[in-house]
PDB file of C-alpha atoms in Angstrom:
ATOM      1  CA  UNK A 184       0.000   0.000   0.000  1.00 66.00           C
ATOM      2  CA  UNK A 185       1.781   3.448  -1.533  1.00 79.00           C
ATOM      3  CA  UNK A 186       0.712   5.926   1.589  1.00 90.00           C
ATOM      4  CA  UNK A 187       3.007   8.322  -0.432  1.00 93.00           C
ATOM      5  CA  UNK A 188       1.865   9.043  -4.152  1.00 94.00           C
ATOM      6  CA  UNK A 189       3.357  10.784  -6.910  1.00 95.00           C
ATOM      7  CA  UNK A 190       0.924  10.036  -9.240  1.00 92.00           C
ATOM      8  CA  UNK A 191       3.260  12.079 -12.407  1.00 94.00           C
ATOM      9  CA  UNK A 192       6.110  10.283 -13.174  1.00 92.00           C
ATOM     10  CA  UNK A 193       7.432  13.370 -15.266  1.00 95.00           C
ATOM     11  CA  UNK A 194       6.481  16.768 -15.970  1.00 96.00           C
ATOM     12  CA  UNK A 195       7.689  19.477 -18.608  1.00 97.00           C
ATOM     13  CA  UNK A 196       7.707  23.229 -17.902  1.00 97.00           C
ATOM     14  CA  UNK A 197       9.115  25.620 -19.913  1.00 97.00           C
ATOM     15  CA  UNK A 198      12.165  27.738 -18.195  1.00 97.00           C
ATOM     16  CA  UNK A 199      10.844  30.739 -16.580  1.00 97.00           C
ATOM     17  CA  UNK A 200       7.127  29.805 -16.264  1.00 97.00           C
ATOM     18  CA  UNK A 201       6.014  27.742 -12.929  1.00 98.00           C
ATOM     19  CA  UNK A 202       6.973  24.185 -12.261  1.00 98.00           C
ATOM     20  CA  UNK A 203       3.905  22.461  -9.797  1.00 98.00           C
ATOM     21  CA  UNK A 204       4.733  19.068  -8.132  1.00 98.00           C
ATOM     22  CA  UNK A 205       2.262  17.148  -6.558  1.00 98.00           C
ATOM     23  CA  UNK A 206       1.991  14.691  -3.905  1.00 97.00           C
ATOM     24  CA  UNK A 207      -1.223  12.846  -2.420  1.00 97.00           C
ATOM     25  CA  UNK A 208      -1.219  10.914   1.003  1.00 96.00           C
ATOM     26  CA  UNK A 209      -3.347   8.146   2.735  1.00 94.00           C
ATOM     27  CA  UNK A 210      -2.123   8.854   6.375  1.00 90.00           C
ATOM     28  CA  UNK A 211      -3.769  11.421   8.183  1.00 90.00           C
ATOM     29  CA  UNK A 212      -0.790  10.263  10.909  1.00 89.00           C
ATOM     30  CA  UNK A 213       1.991  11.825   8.879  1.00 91.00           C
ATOM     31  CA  UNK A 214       3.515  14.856  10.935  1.00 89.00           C
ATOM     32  CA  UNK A 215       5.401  16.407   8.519  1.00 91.00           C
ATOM     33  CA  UNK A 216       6.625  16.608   4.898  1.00 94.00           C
ATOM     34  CA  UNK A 217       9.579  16.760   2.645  1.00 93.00           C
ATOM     35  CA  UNK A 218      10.624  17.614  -0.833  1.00 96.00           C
ATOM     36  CA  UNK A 219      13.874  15.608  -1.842  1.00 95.00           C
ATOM     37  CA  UNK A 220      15.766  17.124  -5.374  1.00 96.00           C
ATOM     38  CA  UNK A 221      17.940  13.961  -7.082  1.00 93.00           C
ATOM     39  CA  UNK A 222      19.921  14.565  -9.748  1.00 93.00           C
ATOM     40  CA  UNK A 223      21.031  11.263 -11.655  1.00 87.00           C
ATOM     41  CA  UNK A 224      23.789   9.094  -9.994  1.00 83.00           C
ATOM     42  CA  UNK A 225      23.495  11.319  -7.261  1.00 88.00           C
ATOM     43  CA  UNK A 226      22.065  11.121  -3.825  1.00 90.00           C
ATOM     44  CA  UNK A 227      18.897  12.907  -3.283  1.00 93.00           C
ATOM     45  CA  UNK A 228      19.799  16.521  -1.389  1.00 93.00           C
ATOM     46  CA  UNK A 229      16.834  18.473   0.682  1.00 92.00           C
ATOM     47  CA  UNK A 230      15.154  20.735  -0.841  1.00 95.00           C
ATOM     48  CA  UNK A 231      12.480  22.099   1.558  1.00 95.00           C
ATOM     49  CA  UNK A 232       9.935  20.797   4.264  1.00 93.00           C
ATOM     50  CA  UNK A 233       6.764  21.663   6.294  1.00 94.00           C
ATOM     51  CA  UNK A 234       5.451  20.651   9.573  1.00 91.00           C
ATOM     52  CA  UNK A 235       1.659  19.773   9.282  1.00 92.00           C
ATOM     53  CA  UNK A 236       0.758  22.065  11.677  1.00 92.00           C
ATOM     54  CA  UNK A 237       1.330  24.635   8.660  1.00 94.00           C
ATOM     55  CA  UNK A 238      -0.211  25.486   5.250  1.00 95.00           C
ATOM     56  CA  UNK A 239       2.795  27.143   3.202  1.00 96.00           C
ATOM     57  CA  UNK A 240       5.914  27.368   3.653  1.00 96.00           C
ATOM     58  CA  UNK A 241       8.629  29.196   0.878  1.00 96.00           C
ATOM     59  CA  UNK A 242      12.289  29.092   0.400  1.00 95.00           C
ATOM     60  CA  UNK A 243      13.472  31.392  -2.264  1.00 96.00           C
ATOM     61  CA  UNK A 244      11.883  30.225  -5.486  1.00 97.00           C
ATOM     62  CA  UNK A 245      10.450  27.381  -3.720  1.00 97.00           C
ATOM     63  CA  UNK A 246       7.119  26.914  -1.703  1.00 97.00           C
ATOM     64  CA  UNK A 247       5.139  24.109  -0.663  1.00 97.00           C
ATOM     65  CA  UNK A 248       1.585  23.991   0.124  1.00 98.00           C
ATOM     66  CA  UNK A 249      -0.350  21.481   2.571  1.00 97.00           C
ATOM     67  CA  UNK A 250      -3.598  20.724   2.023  1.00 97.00           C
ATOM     68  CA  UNK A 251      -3.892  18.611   5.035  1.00 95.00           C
ATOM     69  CA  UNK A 252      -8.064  18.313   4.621  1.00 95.00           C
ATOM     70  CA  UNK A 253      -7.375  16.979   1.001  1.00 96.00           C
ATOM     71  CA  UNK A 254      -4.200  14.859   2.385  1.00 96.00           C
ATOM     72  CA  UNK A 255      -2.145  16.752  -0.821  1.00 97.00           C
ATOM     73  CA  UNK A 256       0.540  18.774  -0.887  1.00 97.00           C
ATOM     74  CA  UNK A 257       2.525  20.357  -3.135  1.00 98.00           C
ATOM     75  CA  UNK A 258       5.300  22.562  -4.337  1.00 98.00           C
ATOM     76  CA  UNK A 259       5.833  25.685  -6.591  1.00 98.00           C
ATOM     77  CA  UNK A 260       8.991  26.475  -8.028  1.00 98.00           C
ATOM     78  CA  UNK A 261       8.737  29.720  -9.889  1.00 97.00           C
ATOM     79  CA  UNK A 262      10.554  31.150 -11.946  1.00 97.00           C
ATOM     80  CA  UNK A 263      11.733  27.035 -13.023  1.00 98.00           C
ATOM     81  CA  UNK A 264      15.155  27.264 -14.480  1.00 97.00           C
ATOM     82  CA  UNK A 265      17.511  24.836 -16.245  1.00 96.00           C
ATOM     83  CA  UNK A 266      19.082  23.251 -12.923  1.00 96.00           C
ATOM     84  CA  UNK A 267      15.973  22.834 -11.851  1.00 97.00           C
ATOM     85  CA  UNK A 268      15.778  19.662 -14.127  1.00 97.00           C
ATOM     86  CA  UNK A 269      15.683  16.789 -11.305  1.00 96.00           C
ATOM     87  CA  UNK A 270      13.322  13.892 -10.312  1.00 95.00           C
ATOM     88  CA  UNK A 271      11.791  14.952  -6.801  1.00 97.00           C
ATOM     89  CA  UNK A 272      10.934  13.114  -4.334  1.00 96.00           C
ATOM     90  CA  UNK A 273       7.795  13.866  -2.277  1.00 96.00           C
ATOM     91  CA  UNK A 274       8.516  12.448   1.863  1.00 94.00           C
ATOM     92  CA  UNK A 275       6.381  12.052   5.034  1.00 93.00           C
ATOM     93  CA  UNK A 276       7.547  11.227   8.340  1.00 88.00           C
ATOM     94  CA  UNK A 277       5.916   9.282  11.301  1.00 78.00           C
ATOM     95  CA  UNK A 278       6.126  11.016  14.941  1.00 70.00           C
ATOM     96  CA  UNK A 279       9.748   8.555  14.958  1.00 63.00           C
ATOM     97  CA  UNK A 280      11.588   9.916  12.144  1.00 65.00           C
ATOM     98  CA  UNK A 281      10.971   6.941   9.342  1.00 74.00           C
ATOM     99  CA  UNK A 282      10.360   8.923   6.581  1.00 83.00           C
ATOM    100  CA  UNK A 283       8.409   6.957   3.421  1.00 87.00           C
ATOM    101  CA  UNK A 284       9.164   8.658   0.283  1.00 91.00           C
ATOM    102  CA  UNK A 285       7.282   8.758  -2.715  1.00 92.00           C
ATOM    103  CA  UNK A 286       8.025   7.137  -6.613  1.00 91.00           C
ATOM    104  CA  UNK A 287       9.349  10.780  -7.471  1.00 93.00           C
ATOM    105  CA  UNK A 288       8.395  13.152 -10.513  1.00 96.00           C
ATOM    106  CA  UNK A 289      10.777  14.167 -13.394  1.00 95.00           C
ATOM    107  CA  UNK A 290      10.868  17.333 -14.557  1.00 97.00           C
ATOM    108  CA  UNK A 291      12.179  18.406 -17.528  1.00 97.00           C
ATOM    109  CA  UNK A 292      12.732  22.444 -18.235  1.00 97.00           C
ATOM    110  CA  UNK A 293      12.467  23.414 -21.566  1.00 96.00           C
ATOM    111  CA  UNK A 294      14.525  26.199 -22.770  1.00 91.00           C
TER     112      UNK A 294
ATOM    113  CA  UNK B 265      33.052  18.589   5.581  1.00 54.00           C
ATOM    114  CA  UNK B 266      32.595  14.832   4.275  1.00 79.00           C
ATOM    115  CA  UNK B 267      29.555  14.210   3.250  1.00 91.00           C
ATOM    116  CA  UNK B 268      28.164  10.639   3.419  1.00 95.00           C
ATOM    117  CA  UNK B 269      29.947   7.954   1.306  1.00 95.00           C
ATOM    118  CA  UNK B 270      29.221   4.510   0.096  1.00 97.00           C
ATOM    119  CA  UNK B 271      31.443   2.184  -1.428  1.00 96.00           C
ATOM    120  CA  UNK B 272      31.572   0.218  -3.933  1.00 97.00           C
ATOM    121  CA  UNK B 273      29.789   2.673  -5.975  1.00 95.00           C
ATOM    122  CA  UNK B 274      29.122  -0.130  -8.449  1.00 96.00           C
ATOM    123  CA  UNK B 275      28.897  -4.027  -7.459  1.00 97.00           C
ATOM    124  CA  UNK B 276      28.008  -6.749  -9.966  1.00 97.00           C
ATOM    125  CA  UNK B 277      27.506  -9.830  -9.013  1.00 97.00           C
ATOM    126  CA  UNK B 278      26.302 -13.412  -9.641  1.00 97.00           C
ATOM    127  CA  UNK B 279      22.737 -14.682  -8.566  1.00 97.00           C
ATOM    128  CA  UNK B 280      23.359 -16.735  -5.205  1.00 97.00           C
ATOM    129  CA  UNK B 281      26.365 -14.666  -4.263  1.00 97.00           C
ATOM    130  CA  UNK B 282      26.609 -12.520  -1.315  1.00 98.00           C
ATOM    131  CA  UNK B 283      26.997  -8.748  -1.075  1.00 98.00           C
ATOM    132  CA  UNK B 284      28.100  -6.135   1.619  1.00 98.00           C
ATOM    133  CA  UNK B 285      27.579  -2.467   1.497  1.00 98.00           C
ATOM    134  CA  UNK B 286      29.402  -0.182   3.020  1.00 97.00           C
ATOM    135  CA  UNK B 287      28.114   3.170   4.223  1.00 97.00           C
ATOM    136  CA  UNK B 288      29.963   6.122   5.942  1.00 96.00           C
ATOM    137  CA  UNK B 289      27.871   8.588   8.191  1.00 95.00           C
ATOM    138  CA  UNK B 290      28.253  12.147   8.647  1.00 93.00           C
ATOM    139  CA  UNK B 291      30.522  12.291  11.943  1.00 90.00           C
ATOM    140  CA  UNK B 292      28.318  12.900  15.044  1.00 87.00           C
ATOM    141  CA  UNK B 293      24.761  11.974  12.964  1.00 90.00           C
ATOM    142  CA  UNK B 294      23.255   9.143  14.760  1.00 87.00           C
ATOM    143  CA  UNK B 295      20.442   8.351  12.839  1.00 89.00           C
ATOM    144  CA  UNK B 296      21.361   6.182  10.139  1.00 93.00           C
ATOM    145  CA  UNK B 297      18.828   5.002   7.063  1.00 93.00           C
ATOM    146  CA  UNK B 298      19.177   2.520   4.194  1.00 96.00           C
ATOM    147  CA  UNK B 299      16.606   3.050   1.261  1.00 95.00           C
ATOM    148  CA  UNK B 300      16.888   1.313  -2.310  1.00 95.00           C
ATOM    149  CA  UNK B 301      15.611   2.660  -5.472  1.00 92.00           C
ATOM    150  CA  UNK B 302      14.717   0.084  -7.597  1.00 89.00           C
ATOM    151  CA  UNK B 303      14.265   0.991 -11.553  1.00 82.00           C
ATOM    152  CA  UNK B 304      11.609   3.302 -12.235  1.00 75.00           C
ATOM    153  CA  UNK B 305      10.355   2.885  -8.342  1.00 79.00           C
ATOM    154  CA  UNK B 306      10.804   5.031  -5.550  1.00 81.00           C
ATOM    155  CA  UNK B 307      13.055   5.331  -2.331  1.00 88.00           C
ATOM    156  CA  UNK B 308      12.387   2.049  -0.461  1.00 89.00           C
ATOM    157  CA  UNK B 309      12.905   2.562   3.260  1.00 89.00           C
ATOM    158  CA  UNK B 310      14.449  -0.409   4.328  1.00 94.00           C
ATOM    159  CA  UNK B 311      16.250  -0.351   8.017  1.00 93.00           C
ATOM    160  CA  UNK B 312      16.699   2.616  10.419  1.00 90.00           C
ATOM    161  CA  UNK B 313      19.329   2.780  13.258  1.00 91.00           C
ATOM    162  CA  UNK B 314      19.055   5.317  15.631  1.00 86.00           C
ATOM    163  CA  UNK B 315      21.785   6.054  18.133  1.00 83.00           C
ATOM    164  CA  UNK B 316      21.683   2.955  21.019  1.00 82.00           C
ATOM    165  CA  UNK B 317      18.134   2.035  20.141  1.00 85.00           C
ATOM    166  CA  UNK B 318      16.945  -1.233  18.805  1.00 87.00           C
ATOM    167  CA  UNK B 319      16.940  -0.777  14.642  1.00 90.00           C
ATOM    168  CA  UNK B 320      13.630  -0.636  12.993  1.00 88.00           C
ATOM    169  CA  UNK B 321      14.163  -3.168  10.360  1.00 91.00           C
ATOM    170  CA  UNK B 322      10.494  -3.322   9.263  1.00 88.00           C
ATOM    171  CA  UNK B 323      11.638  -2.268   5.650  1.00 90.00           C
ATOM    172  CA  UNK B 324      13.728  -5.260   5.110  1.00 94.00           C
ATOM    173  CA  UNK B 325      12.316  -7.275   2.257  1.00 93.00           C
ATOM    174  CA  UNK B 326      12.965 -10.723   3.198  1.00 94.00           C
ATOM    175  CA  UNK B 327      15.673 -12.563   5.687  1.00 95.00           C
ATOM    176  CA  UNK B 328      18.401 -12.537   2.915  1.00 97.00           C
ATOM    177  CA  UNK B 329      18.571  -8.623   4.200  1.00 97.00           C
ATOM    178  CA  UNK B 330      20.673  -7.665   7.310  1.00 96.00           C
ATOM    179  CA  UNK B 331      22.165  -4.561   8.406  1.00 96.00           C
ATOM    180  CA  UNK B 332      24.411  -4.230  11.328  1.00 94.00           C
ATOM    181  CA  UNK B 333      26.063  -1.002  12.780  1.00 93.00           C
ATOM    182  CA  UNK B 334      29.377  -1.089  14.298  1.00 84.00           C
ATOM    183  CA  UNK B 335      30.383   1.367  17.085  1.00 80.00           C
ATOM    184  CA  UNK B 336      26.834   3.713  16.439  1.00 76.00           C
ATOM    185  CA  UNK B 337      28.714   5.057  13.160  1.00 90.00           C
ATOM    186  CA  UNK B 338      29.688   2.615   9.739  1.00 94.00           C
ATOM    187  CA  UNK B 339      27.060   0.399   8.278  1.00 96.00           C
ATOM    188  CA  UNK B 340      26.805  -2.487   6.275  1.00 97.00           C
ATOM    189  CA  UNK B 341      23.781  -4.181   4.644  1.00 98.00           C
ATOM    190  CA  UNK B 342      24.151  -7.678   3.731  1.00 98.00           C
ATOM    191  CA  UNK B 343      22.151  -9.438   1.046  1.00 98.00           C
ATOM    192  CA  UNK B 344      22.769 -12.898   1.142  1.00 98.00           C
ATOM    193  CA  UNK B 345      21.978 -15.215  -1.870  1.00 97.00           C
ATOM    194  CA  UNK B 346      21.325 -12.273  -4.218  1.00 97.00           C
ATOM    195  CA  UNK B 347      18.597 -12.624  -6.827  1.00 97.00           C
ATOM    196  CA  UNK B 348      17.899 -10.500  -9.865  1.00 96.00           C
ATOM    197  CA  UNK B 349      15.223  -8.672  -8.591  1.00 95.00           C
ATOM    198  CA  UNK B 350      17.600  -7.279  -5.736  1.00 97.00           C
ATOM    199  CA  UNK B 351      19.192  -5.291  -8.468  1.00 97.00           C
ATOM    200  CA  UNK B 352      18.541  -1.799  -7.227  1.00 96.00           C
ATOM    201  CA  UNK B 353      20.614   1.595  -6.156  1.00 95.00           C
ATOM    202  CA  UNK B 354      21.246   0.860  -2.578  1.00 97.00           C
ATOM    203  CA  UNK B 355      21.129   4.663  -0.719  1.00 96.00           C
ATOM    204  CA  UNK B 356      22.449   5.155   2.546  1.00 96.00           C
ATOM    205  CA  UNK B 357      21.431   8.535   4.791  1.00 94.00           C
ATOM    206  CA  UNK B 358      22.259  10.270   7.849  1.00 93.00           C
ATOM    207  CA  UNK B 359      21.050  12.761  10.206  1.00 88.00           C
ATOM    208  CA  UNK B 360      21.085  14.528  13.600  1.00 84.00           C
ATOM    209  CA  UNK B 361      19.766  13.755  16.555  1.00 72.00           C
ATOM    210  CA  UNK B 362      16.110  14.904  17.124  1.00 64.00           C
ATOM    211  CA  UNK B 363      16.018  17.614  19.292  1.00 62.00           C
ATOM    212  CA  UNK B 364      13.575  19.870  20.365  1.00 57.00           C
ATOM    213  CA  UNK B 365      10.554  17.671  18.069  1.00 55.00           C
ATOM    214  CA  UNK B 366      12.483  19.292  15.686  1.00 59.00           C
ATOM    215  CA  UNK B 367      12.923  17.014  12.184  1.00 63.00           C
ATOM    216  CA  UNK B 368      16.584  17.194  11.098  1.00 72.00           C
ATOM    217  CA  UNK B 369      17.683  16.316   7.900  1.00 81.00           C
ATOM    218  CA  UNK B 370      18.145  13.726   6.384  1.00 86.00           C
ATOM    219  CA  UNK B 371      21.954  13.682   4.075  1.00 91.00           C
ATOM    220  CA  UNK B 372      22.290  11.405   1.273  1.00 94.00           C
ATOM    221  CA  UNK B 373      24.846   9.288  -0.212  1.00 95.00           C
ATOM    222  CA  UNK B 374      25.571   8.651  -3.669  1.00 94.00           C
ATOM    223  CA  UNK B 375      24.420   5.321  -3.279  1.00 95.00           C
ATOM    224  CA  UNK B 376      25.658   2.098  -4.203  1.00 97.00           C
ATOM    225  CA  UNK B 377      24.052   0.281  -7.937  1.00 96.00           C
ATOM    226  CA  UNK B 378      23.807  -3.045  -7.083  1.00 97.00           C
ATOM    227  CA  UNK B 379      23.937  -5.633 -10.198  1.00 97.00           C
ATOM    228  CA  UNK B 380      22.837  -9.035  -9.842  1.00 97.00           C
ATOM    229  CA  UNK B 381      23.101 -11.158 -13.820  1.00 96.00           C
TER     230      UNK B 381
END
């Protein structure tokens, strides 16, 4: 059972418009959230997070949203740029720290 | 400062063989994860040690899996009998110690890709 789901496995935006990632998930336990950037034969690096107690949080170019009545959350990178091409990984965390990741989105920025 | 390593960074072996990976925490991170990303699947968790605390191993696909870690800093994860479907990028993490409820983050390595013909 996927309680993390990233139901696009890739996503094209054009450089300069908005890039939107989305994440759905099943347990209403999950505390808080995580957005994961992995570049290929590359560890993923962290990219930004949000406790559930919150409804935005932004970073620079990046923001995520929680949507914790729709159990979705997801995040805005604006304006997208060429290094911005990168699967990312959507995470949620128990109250203990195991974090369960999602399959992870591709996106592709178009010049 | 060093970042988490892994080594090999490539391993192929023969079905039926055994294989140990190696990871390398960040110094003074006692949380330590193993995930594997299998092809065109996402991060797997698969074991999690933190500090002196029993490991949470409730990620480990069968009993061919074992992870051990030695002195609360290097791990190793040990497939035994390897099959083909335990081909996979074998990812290794560490973090802080949770303080305050606060969530600390968690580092990657580059992960070891794990062949089995």
């Amino acid at each position: 059972d996927q309680q993390v789901k990233q139901n696009s496995p890739s996503l094209s935006v054009q450089e300069g418009r908005i890039s939107i990632l989305n994440c759905d998930y099943t347990n209403s336990m999950f505390d808080y959230f995580l957005w994961y950037k992995k570049y290929p034969a590359e560890g993923p690096t962290f990219l930004i997070s949000i406790s559930s107690i919150k409804d935005k949080n932004e970073d620079g170019r990046f923001t995520v949203f929680l949507n914790k009545s729709a159990k979705h959350l997801s995040l805005h990178i604006v304006p997208s740029q060429p290094g911005d091409s990168a699967v990312y990984f959507c995470a949620a965390k128990y109250r203990d720290d195991k974090i369960i990741f999602g399959k992870g989105t591709r996106l592709h920025i178009l010049p | 400062g060093a970042g988490v390593s892994q080594s090999p960074s490539n391993k192929v072996t023969e079905k039926g063989k055994d294989v140990e990976l190696r990871c390398d925490p960040i110094s003074g991170h006692t949380a330590l994860y193993w995930y594997r990303q299998s092809l065109g699947q996402g991060l797997e968790f698969l074991i999690y040690f933190q500090g002196n605390s029993a490991p949470d191993k409730s990620g480990l696909p069968s009993d061919r899996f074992s992870a051990e870690r030695t002195g609360g800093s290097v791990s190793t994860l040990t497939i035994q009998r390897t099959q083909q479907e335990d081909s996979a990028v074998y990812l290794c993490a560490s973090s802080r110690p949770r303080t305050n409820q606060v969530t600390e983050t968690q580092y990657f390595g580059p992960g070891t890709r794990l062949l089995v013909l």
